[in-house]
């Protein structure tokens, strides 16, 4: 089998946009048996040039003796304050044409894929995804969590996981915490290299993450979607056999408008919407336990009614939820008997029932590789 040094050598005389040697752009190498997973950091402002470089790199690595499969993905460094960071996902790069090649066998063994989405960033989507996944596991389900928020992966922080996944049988083995299987782009690239992924790069990376991970038999795979409702999210929603979508919103009007966009996006691709959850709905005082309605609370419930989608509940703005998440121990895993965990356990019970009773659309084919 080729070594990391062989791979760097093979990339030495290949060049990306601006004439940079591809060997200098390697940000991660994972090798196993005859399979190589390599990530390159490129400039997100030049997606087409980098896509060509990525394809060339794959060819060169695949040509190495002993390599049967090579998967090269693109990451890009986030320049501080750069316009390139498009958190809302309104990418101007066209989405890749769907080349449907049959569903990945790794997804075949997953009963339900549940996506957690939001119209904008920072509303608590990752916190909700993690606690929902743990809540479903608490109901006795075998659960996976895919952190598809490639703009800013949060699974490493939320679960305190920093090791690199192993490659087993040609697939990436997910990491585990509290009995759930977890995969994140944040595990595959250097933690200090924040990423911006654009248009075709993002969609391709996500389908690889879905298709190249050894999830095994799962009752549910919870997918923490990138925030926003741009082309990338739409492509992702189209290409993933979604059993149901959960939309996270905060009570502020702006977030609700964005949440409506997220609902519309899933309606467009005919993915069943399980409902809306209102996060940071009210404030729970850590000292007196008192409840304060900081924002005009109840907006999401009202919105859900107007949109004709179920309202799944509300989670408080709460110190313990933030502290446990930021300490790598989400509240449902670390303190399952706390009132804060009860909020998510209730949410998980509702989601489980909805999944088991919702009529599912036929799974579309997804792009792999
Ligand atoms: N209910 C809550 N109470 C207190 N803090 C919360 C709550 N939900 C989320 N947070 C905190 O808010 C911050 C943002 O949450 P999170 O990362 O889950 O949001 P996100 O929507 O996934 O954000 P992004 O789009 O930036 O990835 C985190 O520090 C998290 O701990």
Coordinates of N, CA, C and O and ligand atoms in Angstrom, one line a residue, residues 87 118 120-128 149 152 154 157 224 227 279-280 315-319 321-322 325-326 344, ligand 1:
X87 N -22.7 31.8 5.4 CA -23.3 31.0 6.4 C -24.8 30.6 6.0 O -25.3 29.7 6.5
X118 N -32.2 24.5 9.8 CA -32.7 25.8 10.3 C -32.4 26.8 9.1 O -31.6 26.6 8.3
X120 N -31.4 29.8 9.4 CA -30.1 30.6 9.6 C -29.3 29.9 10.7 O -29.7 29.0 11.4
X121 N -28.0 30.4 10.8 CA -27.1 29.8 11.7 C -27.3 30.3 13.1 O -28.0 31.3 13.4
X122 N -26.7 29.6 14.1 CA -26.7 30.0 15.5 C -28.0 29.9 16.3 O -28.1 30.4 17.4
X123 N -29.0 29.1 15.7 CA -30.2 29.0 16.4 C -30.3 27.8 17.4 O -31.2 27.6 18.1
X124 N -29.2 27.0 17.4 CA -29.1 25.9 18.3 C -29.4 24.5 17.6 O -29.8 23.6 18.2
X125 N -29.2 24.5 16.3 CA -29.5 23.4 15.5 C -28.6 22.2 15.9 O -29.1 21.1 16.0
X126 N -27.3 22.4 16.1 CA -26.4 21.4 16.5 C -26.7 20.8 17.9 O -26.7 19.6 18.1
X127 N -27.0 21.7 18.8 CA -27.4 21.3 20.2 C -28.6 20.4 20.1 O -28.7 19.4 20.8
X128 N -29.6 20.9 19.3 CA -30.8 20.1 19.2 C -30.5 18.7 18.5 O -31.1 17.7 19.0
X149 N -22.8 19.9 9.0 CA -22.6 21.4 9.0 C -21.2 21.7 8.7 O -20.4 22.0 9.6
X152 N -19.1 24.9 9.7 CA -18.5 25.0 11.0 C -19.0 23.7 11.8 O -20.0 23.8 12.5
X154 N -19.7 21.0 14.4 CA -19.7 21.2 15.9 C -19.7 19.9 16.7 O -19.5 20.0 17.9
X157 N -16.7 19.6 19.2 CA -16.9 20.3 20.4 C -18.0 19.7 21.3 O -17.8 19.5 22.5
X224 N -27.3 16.7 11.1 CA -27.2 18.1 11.4 C -26.9 18.8 10.1 O -25.7 18.9 9.7
X227 N -26.6 25.3 8.0 CA -27.7 26.2 8.1 C -28.0 26.9 6.8 O -27.1 27.0 5.9
X279 N -36.3 26.9 19.9 CA -35.2 26.9 20.8 C -35.0 28.3 21.4 O -35.3 29.3 20.8
X280 N -34.5 28.3 22.6 CA -34.2 29.5 23.4 C -35.6 30.2 23.5 O -35.7 31.4 23.4
X315 N -37.6 24.5 23.7 CA -36.5 24.3 24.7 C -36.1 25.6 25.2 O -36.1 26.6 24.5
X316 N -35.8 25.7 26.5 CA -35.5 27.0 27.2 C -34.1 27.5 26.8 O -33.3 26.7 26.4
X317 N -33.9 28.8 27.0 CA -32.5 29.3 26.9 C -32.0 29.0 28.3 O -32.5 29.5 29.3
X318 N -31.0 28.2 28.4 CA -30.7 27.6 29.8 C -29.2 27.4 29.9 O -28.5 26.9 29.0
X319 N -28.6 27.8 31.0 CA -27.2 27.7 31.3 C -26.7 26.3 31.1 O -25.6 26.0 30.6
X321 N -27.9 23.8 29.5 CA -27.8 23.3 28.1 C -26.6 23.8 27.4 O -25.9 23.1 26.7
X322 N -26.3 25.1 27.6 CA -25.1 25.6 27.0 C -23.8 25.0 27.6 O -22.9 24.6 26.9
X325 N -23.2 21.4 26.5 CA -22.8 21.3 25.1 C -21.4 21.8 24.9 O -20.6 21.1 24.3
X326 N -21.1 22.9 25.6 CA -19.7 23.5 25.3 C -18.6 22.6 26.0 O -17.5 22.8 25.7
X344 N -35.7 17.3 25.7 CA -35.2 16.6 24.5 C -35.7 15.2 24.4 O -36.0 14.6 23.3
Ligands
LIG1 N1 -31.4 26.1 24.5 C1 -30.2 26.6 24.7 N2 -29.8 27.3 25.8 C2 -28.6 27.8 26.0 N3 -27.7 27.8 25.1 C3 -27.9 27.2 23.9 C4 -29.2 26.6 23.6 N4 -29.2 26.1 22.4 C5 -28.0 26.4 21.9 N5 -27.2 27.1 22.8 C6 -25.8 27.6 22.6 O1 -25.9 28.5 21.5 C7 -24.7 28.3 20.7 C8 -25.1 28.0 19.3 O2 -25.7 26.7 19.3 P1 -25.5 25.6 18.2 O3 -24.1 25.5 17.9 O4 -26.3 24.4 18.6 O5 -26.3 26.4 17.0 P2 -26.3 26.1 15.5 O6 -27.6 26.6 15.0 O7 -25.9 24.7 15.2 O8 -25.2 27.1 15.1 P3 -24.3 27.1 13.7 O9 -25.3 27.3 12.6 O10 -23.4 28.3 14.0 O11 -23.6 25.8 13.7 C9 -23.8 27.2 21.4 O12 -22.9 27.8 22.3 C10 -24.9 26.5 22.3 O13 -24.3 25.9 23.4

